[in-house]
Amino acid sequence: MNASRDVPAFFVYGEPSRALDVGFLHVETVMERKSLHFGRVAPHKHPLMGQVTYWFKGAGRYQIEDRTWNFSAPAISFVPSNVVHGFEVDEQSDAIVVSISDDLLRAMASQVDLSLAAPVLLSGEADAPGFSRIGALLYMVMDEYRGGAAASERVMAGLIGVVLSLMARLGGTVGFEAAAPVVALGLELRRAIDRHYREDWPVGRYVETLATTPHLLDKAARAVFGQTVKDMVLERRLLEAKRLLRFTIRPMEDIGREIGFEDPAYFSRFFRKRTGLSPTDWRRQNSEAAGAS
């Protein structure tokens, strides 16, 4: 990695970025990784997940893209995937960090009041009703996560959705778009792909829709997501296939058509090429894993 040009990309802070399971959630406190950062987390990004960070004690400085704030607890942020962020805090500080895969955020988007396309940072008084509710909900999320109960995923997702909506009530609707034009274009591209991936648009259609050029769109896709526009579309179709395979009982042919493959054999080849498994085998393995968790 060329440190002068590349922003570090992590799974969770200090761990290399990797593929995430469908519906992935991870919960921990900032100071559980104190030995890695000692209160100074350098600017970094997470390619495949957004994060809610709730500071319940302490104070420090928080950076999102090119903007920096001084804050004191209670404070809460939401940062979408691929948005650069970092912080410096004193040794008395701590926060609950909830990492949420992009696919789960997409599924939640229509049910929450907060825009999940732009970062936001909010602070307030400890006894303010909104922050006391947010704190109580996130402690419940952490307890559920640490309990490891097989049925806790839906409970956690529901609680997190309420937190996000409470953030909107506290003023989260006045968040800001990522400052760098290349990041803003990359996020616009992802939103366009979310709307149209089933339609098998050529790259040129996305260029036209976003009123840009092929060069700028390719640059944004590679800079923000590390992929070409075409690969982003294929990965989105694959992600939707995985969600339908894991969470529904719909037949393979129906799932293939849902994501834009009229030919079941073509869908099966596409899925095997990108996962190493047939759709049937992937569903069997992941159903077994979900039942054992």
mmCIF file of C-alpha atoms in Angstrom:
data_model
loop_
_atom_site.group_PDB
_atom_site.id
_atom_site.type_symbol
_atom_site.label_atom_id
_atom_site.label_comp_id
_atom_site.label_asym_id
_atom_site.label_seq_id
_atom_site.Cartn_x
_atom_site.Cartn_y
_atom_site.Cartn_z
ATOM 1 C CA MET A 1 0.000 0.000 0.000
ATOM 2 C CA ASN A 2 1.216 3.456 -0.858
ATOM 3 C CA ALA A 3 0.522 5.342 2.368
ATOM 4 C CA SER A 4 0.740 8.702 0.637
ATOM 5 C CA ARG A 5 -2.162 7.884 -1.691
ATOM 6 C CA ASP A 6 -4.289 5.102 -0.205
ATOM 7 C CA VAL A 7 -6.583 5.329 2.808
ATOM 8 C CA PRO A 8 -6.457 2.113 4.866
ATOM 9 C CA ALA A 9 -9.512 -0.120 4.427
ATOM 10 C CA PHE A 10 -10.441 -2.386 7.328
ATOM 11 C CA PHE A 11 -12.998 -5.047 8.287
ATOM 12 C CA VAL A 12 -13.072 -3.708 11.836
ATOM 13 C CA TYR A 13 -10.242 -1.425 12.885
ATOM 14 C CA GLY A 14 -6.875 -3.127 12.582
ATOM 15 C CA GLU A 15 -8.145 -6.180 10.661
ATOM 16 C CA PRO A 16 -7.821 -6.515 6.860
ATOM 17 C CA SER A 17 -10.954 -5.957 4.820
ATOM 18 C CA ARG A 18 -12.757 -9.188 3.916
ATOM 19 C CA ALA A 19 -16.028 -10.441 2.490
ATOM 20 C CA LEU A 20 -18.990 -10.242 4.860
ATOM 21 C CA ASP A 21 -21.780 -12.713 5.471
ATOM 22 C CA VAL A 22 -25.257 -11.673 4.392
ATOM 23 C CA GLY A 23 -26.904 -9.799 7.256
ATOM 24 C CA PHE A 24 -23.567 -9.263 9.039
ATOM 25 C CA LEU A 25 -23.552 -7.397 12.369
ATOM 26 C CA HIS A 26 -20.643 -6.769 14.737
ATOM 27 C CA VAL A 27 -20.789 -4.992 18.098
ATOM 28 C CA GLU A 28 -17.960 -3.995 20.423
ATOM 29 C CA THR A 29 -16.664 -1.022 22.396
ATOM 30 C CA VAL A 30 -13.897 1.271 21.152
ATOM 31 C CA MET A 31 -11.664 0.449 24.103
ATOM 32 C CA GLU A 32 -11.833 -3.287 23.427
ATOM 33 C CA ARG A 33 -9.262 -2.423 20.727
ATOM 34 C CA LYS A 34 -7.301 0.006 22.880
ATOM 35 C CA SER A 35 -4.106 -2.019 22.403
ATOM 36 C CA LEU A 36 -4.317 -1.311 18.651
ATOM 37 C CA HIS A 37 -5.058 2.401 18.672
ATOM 38 C CA PHE A 38 -4.440 3.794 22.193
ATOM 39 C CA GLY A 39 -7.232 6.301 21.607
ATOM 40 C CA ARG A 40 -5.938 7.546 18.239
ATOM 41 C CA VAL A 41 -7.682 5.909 15.286
ATOM 42 C CA ALA A 42 -6.115 7.064 12.034
ATOM 43 C CA PRO A 43 -8.419 7.980 9.111
ATOM 44 C CA HIS A 44 -9.673 4.786 7.478
ATOM 45 C CA LYS A 45 -12.732 3.353 5.740
ATOM 46 C CA HIS A 46 -14.800 0.165 5.683
ATOM 47 C CA PRO A 47 -15.584 -0.985 2.125
ATOM 48 C CA LEU A 48 -18.598 -3.159 2.881
ATOM 49 C CA MET A 49 -20.328 -1.848 5.978
ATOM 50 C CA GLY A 50 -21.553 1.252 7.756
ATOM 51 C CA GLN A 51 -21.003 2.019 11.432
ATOM 52 C CA VAL A 52 -22.961 3.571 14.281
ATOM 53 C CA THR A 53 -20.646 4.850 17.030
ATOM 54 C CA TYR A 54 -22.202 5.967 20.313
ATOM 55 C CA TRP A 55 -19.845 7.788 22.694
ATOM 56 C CA PHE A 56 -21.228 7.263 26.181
ATOM 57 C CA LYS A 57 -18.303 8.803 28.045
ATOM 58 C CA GLY A 58 -15.291 11.011 27.432
ATOM 59 C CA ALA A 59 -14.399 13.564 24.769
ATOM 60 C CA GLY A 60 -12.167 14.060 21.780
ATOM 61 C CA ARG A 61 -11.929 15.030 18.123
ATOM 62 C CA TYR A 62 -13.797 13.247 15.336
ATOM 63 C CA GLN A 63 -12.972 13.412 11.629
ATOM 64 C CA ILE A 64 -15.287 12.505 8.733
ATOM 65 C CA GLU A 65 -13.742 13.101 5.317
ATOM 66 C CA ASP A 66 -12.329 16.664 5.467
ATOM 67 C CA ARG A 67 -14.405 17.884 8.421
ATOM 68 C CA THR A 68 -13.375 17.741 12.088
ATOM 69 C CA TRP A 69 -15.379 18.280 15.277
ATOM 70 C CA ASN A 70 -14.540 18.540 18.953
ATOM 71 C CA PHE A 71 -17.131 16.520 20.854
ATOM 72 C CA SER A 72 -18.008 15.305 24.323
ATOM 73 C CA ALA A 73 -20.306 12.471 25.334
ATOM 74 C CA PRO A 74 -23.042 11.758 24.637
ATOM 75 C CA ALA A 75 -22.448 11.826 20.890
ATOM 76 C CA ILE A 76 -23.393 9.493 18.084
ATOM 77 C CA SER A 77 -22.335 9.131 14.465
ATOM 78 C CA PHE A 78 -23.410 7.139 11.451
ATOM 79 C CA VAL A 79 -20.805 6.639 8.738
ATOM 80 C CA PRO A 80 -21.709 4.764 5.514
ATOM 81 C CA SER A 81 -19.270 2.372 3.893
ATOM 82 C CA ASN A 82 -16.273 3.844 2.082
ATOM 83 C CA VAL A 83 -16.471 7.182 3.921
ATOM 84 C CA VAL A 84 -13.173 8.104 5.565
ATOM 85 C CA HIS A 85 -13.314 8.665 9.322
ATOM 86 C CA GLY A 86 -11.093 8.638 12.394
ATOM 87 C CA PHE A 87 -10.836 10.075 15.899
ATOM 88 C CA GLU A 88 -8.646 10.995 18.845
ATOM 89 C CA VAL A 89 -10.053 10.595 22.372
ATOM 90 C CA ASP A 90 -8.822 10.775 25.936
ATOM 91 C CA GLU A 91 -8.191 7.639 27.958
ATOM 92 C CA GLN A 92 -11.470 8.019 29.847
ATOM 93 C CA SER A 93 -13.527 7.824 26.650
ATOM 94 C CA ASP A 94 -15.451 4.868 25.319
ATOM 95 C CA ALA A 95 -18.147 4.115 22.758
ATOM 96 C CA ILE A 96 -20.320 1.306 21.476
ATOM 97 C CA VAL A 97 -19.558 0.584 17.806
ATOM 98 C CA VAL A 98 -22.168 -1.249 15.732
ATOM 99 C CA SER A 99 -20.930 -2.374 12.308
ATOM 100 C CA ILE A 100 -23.699 -3.201 9.828
ATOM 101 C CA SER A 101 -23.218 -4.800 6.413
ATOM 102 C CA ASP A 102 -24.364 -2.820 3.397
ATOM 103 C CA ASP A 103 -26.943 -5.441 2.477
ATOM 104 C CA LEU A 104 -28.591 -5.189 5.894
ATOM 105 C CA LEU A 105 -28.555 -1.389 5.716
ATOM 106 C CA ARG A 106 -30.240 -1.562 2.310
ATOM 107 C CA ALA A 107 -32.938 -3.787 3.763
ATOM 108 C CA MET A 108 -33.463 -1.316 6.643
ATOM 109 C CA ALA A 109 -33.389 1.874 4.549
ATOM 110 C CA SER A 110 -37.098 2.072 3.775
ATOM 111 C CA GLN A 111 -38.007 1.484 7.421
ATOM 112 C CA VAL A 112 -35.851 4.169 9.076
ATOM 113 C CA ASP A 113 -36.066 7.957 8.978
ATOM 114 C CA LEU A 114 -32.327 8.643 8.714
ATOM 115 C CA SER A 115 -30.663 8.939 5.317
ATOM 116 C CA LEU A 116 -28.178 6.059 5.109
ATOM 117 C CA ALA A 117 -26.332 7.596 2.167
ATOM 118 C CA ALA A 118 -24.527 10.369 4.050
ATOM 119 C CA PRO A 119 -22.531 10.566 7.288
ATOM 120 C CA VAL A 120 -23.762 12.435 10.340
ATOM 121 C CA LEU A 121 -22.447 13.297 13.819
ATOM 122 C CA LEU A 122 -24.740 14.442 16.643
ATOM 123 C CA SER A 123 -24.070 15.471 20.224
ATOM 124 C CA GLY A 124 -26.272 16.538 23.113
ATOM 125 C CA GLU A 125 -26.916 16.465 26.839
ATOM 126 C CA ALA A 126 -26.681 13.203 28.780
ATOM 127 C CA ASP A 127 -30.154 13.632 30.253
ATOM 128 C CA ALA A 128 -31.801 14.576 26.956
ATOM 129 C CA PRO A 129 -34.625 12.071 26.262
ATOM 130 C CA GLY A 130 -33.352 11.257 22.768
ATOM 131 C CA PHE A 131 -29.860 10.374 23.909
ATOM 132 C CA SER A 132 -31.011 8.429 26.957
ATOM 133 C CA ARG A 133 -33.233 6.303 24.689
ATOM 134 C CA ILE A 134 -30.430 5.786 22.178
ATOM 135 C CA GLY A 135 -28.085 4.714 24.961
ATOM 136 C CA ALA A 136 -30.601 2.242 26.386
ATOM 137 C CA LEU A 137 -31.263 0.739 22.947
ATOM 138 C CA LEU A 138 -27.582 0.317 22.103
ATOM 139 C CA TYR A 139 -26.858 -1.329 25.448
ATOM 140 C CA MET A 140 -29.640 -3.774 24.562
ATOM 141 C CA VAL A 141 -28.023 -4.377 21.155
ATOM 142 C CA MET A 142 -24.692 -5.107 22.843
ATOM 143 C CA ASP A 143 -26.304 -7.482 25.345
ATOM 144 C CA GLU A 144 -28.081 -9.338 22.541
ATOM 145 C CA TYR A 145 -24.872 -9.596 20.526
ATOM 146 C CA ARG A 146 -22.856 -10.925 23.445
ATOM 147 C CA GLY A 147 -25.601 -13.386 24.291
ATOM 148 C CA GLY A 148 -25.137 -15.039 20.907
ATOM 149 C CA ALA A 149 -28.732 -16.250 20.728
ATOM 150 C CA ALA A 150 -29.713 -17.643 17.328
ATOM 151 C CA ALA A 151 -32.887 -15.534 17.284
ATOM 152 C CA SER A 152 -31.130 -12.273 18.143
ATOM 153 C CA GLU A 153 -30.379 -11.052 14.589
ATOM 154 C CA ARG A 154 -33.887 -9.730 13.962
ATOM 155 C CA VAL A 155 -34.038 -8.247 17.448
ATOM 156 C CA MET A 156 -30.744 -6.408 16.933
ATOM 157 C CA ALA A 157 -31.739 -5.166 13.485
ATOM 158 C CA GLY A 158 -35.018 -3.853 14.889
ATOM 159 C CA LEU A 159 -33.289 -2.041 17.745
ATOM 160 C CA ILE A 160 -30.697 -0.533 15.409
ATOM 161 C CA GLY A 161 -33.460 0.682 13.108
ATOM 162 C CA VAL A 162 -35.054 2.540 16.013
ATOM 163 C CA VAL A 163 -31.679 4.092 16.890
ATOM 164 C CA LEU A 164 -31.263 5.353 13.331
ATOM 165 C CA SER A 165 -34.750 6.856 13.328
ATOM 166 C CA LEU A 166 -34.094 8.546 16.685
ATOM 167 C CA MET A 167 -30.931 10.024 15.172
ATOM 168 C CA ALA A 168 -33.067 11.575 12.443
ATOM 169 C CA ARG A 169 -35.366 13.024 15.101
ATOM 170 C CA LEU A 170 -32.341 14.567 16.842
ATOM 171 C CA GLY A 171 -31.292 16.326 13.649
ATOM 172 C CA GLY A 172 -29.678 13.637 11.541
ATOM 173 C CA THR A 173 -31.582 14.757 8.466
ATOM 174 C CA VAL A 174 -29.156 17.664 8.210
ATOM 175 C CA GLY A 175 -26.173 15.403 7.601
ATOM 176 C CA PHE A 176 -23.769 16.194 4.781
ATOM 177 C CA GLU A 177 -22.726 14.507 1.602
ATOM 178 C CA ALA A 178 -19.152 13.242 1.528
ATOM 179 C CA ALA A 179 -17.018 16.220 0.585
ATOM 180 C CA ALA A 180 -14.757 14.701 -2.044
ATOM 181 C CA PRO A 181 -16.467 14.757 -5.480
ATOM 182 C CA VAL A 182 -15.148 11.291 -6.327
ATOM 183 C CA VAL A 183 -16.694 9.879 -3.140
ATOM 184 C CA ALA A 184 -20.002 11.650 -3.764
ATOM 185 C CA LEU A 185 -20.133 10.247 -7.312
ATOM 186 C CA GLY A 186 -19.255 6.769 -6.051
ATOM 187 C CA LEU A 187 -22.117 6.865 -3.545
ATOM 188 C CA GLU A 188 -24.519 8.145 -6.214
ATOM 189 C CA LEU A 189 -23.452 5.259 -8.440
ATOM 190 C CA ARG A 190 -24.157 2.741 -5.692
ATOM 191 C CA ARG A 191 -27.617 4.204 -5.145
ATOM 192 C CA ALA A 192 -28.317 4.025 -8.893
ATOM 193 C CA ILE A 193 -27.177 0.406 -8.998
ATOM 194 C CA ASP A 194 -29.446 -0.407 -6.047
ATOM 195 C CA ARG A 195 -32.385 0.918 -8.044
ATOM 196 C CA HIS A 196 -31.571 -0.627 -11.415
ATOM 197 C CA TYR A 197 -29.333 -3.714 -11.044
ATOM 198 C CA ARG A 198 -32.215 -6.026 -12.016
ATOM 199 C CA GLU A 199 -32.550 -4.262 -15.367
ATOM 200 C CA ASP A 200 -29.113 -5.251 -16.704
ATOM 201 C CA TRP A 201 -28.241 -1.688 -17.706
ATOM 202 C CA PRO A 202 -25.044 -1.188 -19.731
ATOM 203 C CA VAL A 203 -22.418 1.039 -18.124
ATOM 204 C CA GLY A 204 -23.336 3.832 -20.523
ATOM 205 C CA ARG A 205 -26.834 4.033 -19.043
ATOM 206 C CA TYR A 206 -25.372 4.749 -15.593
ATOM 207 C CA VAL A 207 -23.081 7.366 -17.131
ATOM 208 C CA GLU A 208 -26.092 9.065 -18.713
ATOM 209 C CA THR A 209 -28.252 8.839 -15.581
ATOM 210 C CA LEU A 210 -25.568 10.369 -13.369
ATOM 211 C CA ALA A 211 -24.685 13.076 -15.935
ATOM 212 C CA THR A 212 -20.988 12.242 -15.911
ATOM 213 C CA THR A 213 -18.385 10.691 -18.220
ATOM 214 C CA PRO A 214 -17.250 7.053 -18.516
ATOM 215 C CA HIS A 215 -13.801 8.033 -17.248
ATOM 216 C CA LEU A 216 -15.083 9.855 -14.157
ATOM 217 C CA LEU A 217 -17.559 7.100 -13.303
ATOM 218 C CA ASP A 218 -14.933 4.383 -13.638
ATOM 219 C CA LYS A 219 -12.542 6.470 -11.540
ATOM 220 C CA ALA A 220 -15.168 6.870 -8.797
ATOM 221 C CA ALA A 221 -16.048 3.168 -8.800
ATOM 222 C CA ARG A 222 -12.410 2.131 -8.513
ATOM 223 C CA ALA A 223 -11.454 4.808 -5.966
ATOM 224 C CA VAL A 224 -14.402 4.290 -3.640
ATOM 225 C CA PHE A 225 -15.217 0.596 -4.068
ATOM 226 C CA GLY A 226 -12.131 -0.901 -5.706
ATOM 227 C CA GLN A 227 -14.230 -2.311 -8.554
ATOM 228 C CA THR A 228 -15.304 -1.481 -12.078
ATOM 229 C CA VAL A 229 -18.873 -0.321 -12.626
ATOM 230 C CA LYS A 230 -19.717 -3.659 -14.234
ATOM 231 C CA ASP A 231 -18.326 -5.602 -11.273
ATOM 232 C CA MET A 232 -20.325 -3.434 -8.881
ATOM 233 C CA VAL A 233 -23.515 -4.351 -10.736
ATOM 234 C CA LEU A 234 -22.650 -8.062 -10.743
ATOM 235 C CA GLU A 235 -21.780 -8.001 -7.030
ATOM 236 C CA ARG A 236 -25.116 -6.315 -6.275
ATOM 237 C CA ARG A 237 -26.975 -9.011 -8.194
ATOM 238 C CA LEU A 238 -25.002 -11.692 -6.352
ATOM 239 C CA LEU A 239 -25.774 -10.083 -3.010
ATOM 240 C CA GLU A 240 -29.504 -10.059 -3.723
ATOM 241 C CA ALA A 241 -29.343 -13.704 -4.797
ATOM 242 C CA LYS A 242 -27.662 -14.618 -1.503
ATOM 243 C CA ARG A 243 -30.294 -12.740 0.487
ATOM 244 C CA LEU A 244 -33.128 -14.512 -1.313
ATOM 245 C CA LEU A 245 -31.437 -17.906 -0.997
ATOM 246 C CA ARG A 246 -30.840 -17.495 2.711
ATOM 247 C CA PHE A 247 -33.994 -15.750 3.856
ATOM 248 C CA THR A 248 -36.696 -17.144 1.551
ATOM 249 C CA ILE A 249 -37.799 -20.516 0.205
ATOM 250 C CA ARG A 250 -38.254 -19.268 -3.349
ATOM 251 C CA PRO A 251 -37.082 -21.698 -6.071
ATOM 252 C CA MET A 252 -33.806 -21.123 -7.927
ATOM 253 C CA GLU A 253 -35.489 -20.196 -11.202
ATOM 254 C CA ASP A 254 -37.581 -17.550 -9.464
ATOM 255 C CA ILE A 255 -34.546 -16.075 -7.717
ATOM 256 C CA GLY A 256 -32.605 -15.980 -10.979
ATOM 257 C CA ARG A 257 -35.408 -14.079 -12.694
ATOM 258 C CA GLU A 258 -35.693 -11.696 -9.736
ATOM 259 C CA ILE A 259 -32.112 -10.508 -10.234
ATOM 260 C CA GLY A 260 -32.261 -10.386 -14.022
ATOM 261 C CA PHE A 261 -31.360 -13.886 -15.254
ATOM 262 C CA GLU A 262 -34.099 -15.420 -17.393
ATOM 263 C CA ASP A 263 -32.006 -18.555 -18.065
ATOM 264 C CA PRO A 264 -31.662 -20.698 -14.874
ATOM 265 C CA ALA A 265 -28.506 -22.364 -16.211
ATOM 266 C CA TYR A 266 -26.876 -18.966 -16.787
ATOM 267 C CA PHE A 267 -27.824 -17.892 -13.258
ATOM 268 C CA SER A 268 -26.291 -21.063 -11.830
ATOM 269 C CA ARG A 269 -23.042 -20.553 -13.786
ATOM 270 C CA PHE A 270 -22.883 -16.914 -12.699
ATOM 271 C CA PHE A 271 -23.386 -17.838 -9.046
ATOM 272 C CA ARG A 272 -20.871 -20.710 -9.082
ATOM 273 C CA LYS A 273 -18.225 -18.590 -10.806
ATOM 274 C CA ARG A 274 -18.421 -15.931 -8.089
ATOM 275 C CA THR A 275 -18.856 -18.150 -5.010
ATOM 276 C CA GLY A 276 -17.421 -21.554 -5.926
ATOM 277 C CA LEU A 277 -20.779 -23.185 -5.085
ATOM 278 C CA SER A 278 -24.039 -23.823 -6.887
ATOM 279 C CA PRO A 279 -27.021 -21.849 -5.571
ATOM 280 C CA THR A 280 -28.452 -25.054 -4.096
ATOM 281 C CA ASP A 281 -25.233 -25.917 -2.250
ATOM 282 C CA TRP A 282 -24.783 -22.337 -1.026
ATOM 283 C CA ARG A 283 -28.343 -22.296 0.353
ATOM 284 C CA ARG A 284 -27.828 -25.649 2.098
ATOM 285 C CA GLN A 285 -24.551 -24.579 3.720
ATOM 286 C CA ASN A 286 -25.832 -21.219 4.862
ATOM 287 C CA SER A 287 -29.111 -22.601 6.162
ATOM 288 C CA GLU A 288 -27.143 -25.103 8.217
ATOM 289 C CA ALA A 289 -24.819 -22.347 9.473
ATOM 290 C CA ALA A 290 -27.753 -20.142 10.423
ATOM 291 C CA GLY A 291 -29.407 -22.981 12.294
ATOM 292 C CA ALA A 292 -26.230 -23.703 14.243
ATOM 293 C CA SER A 293 -25.464 -20.099 15.203
#
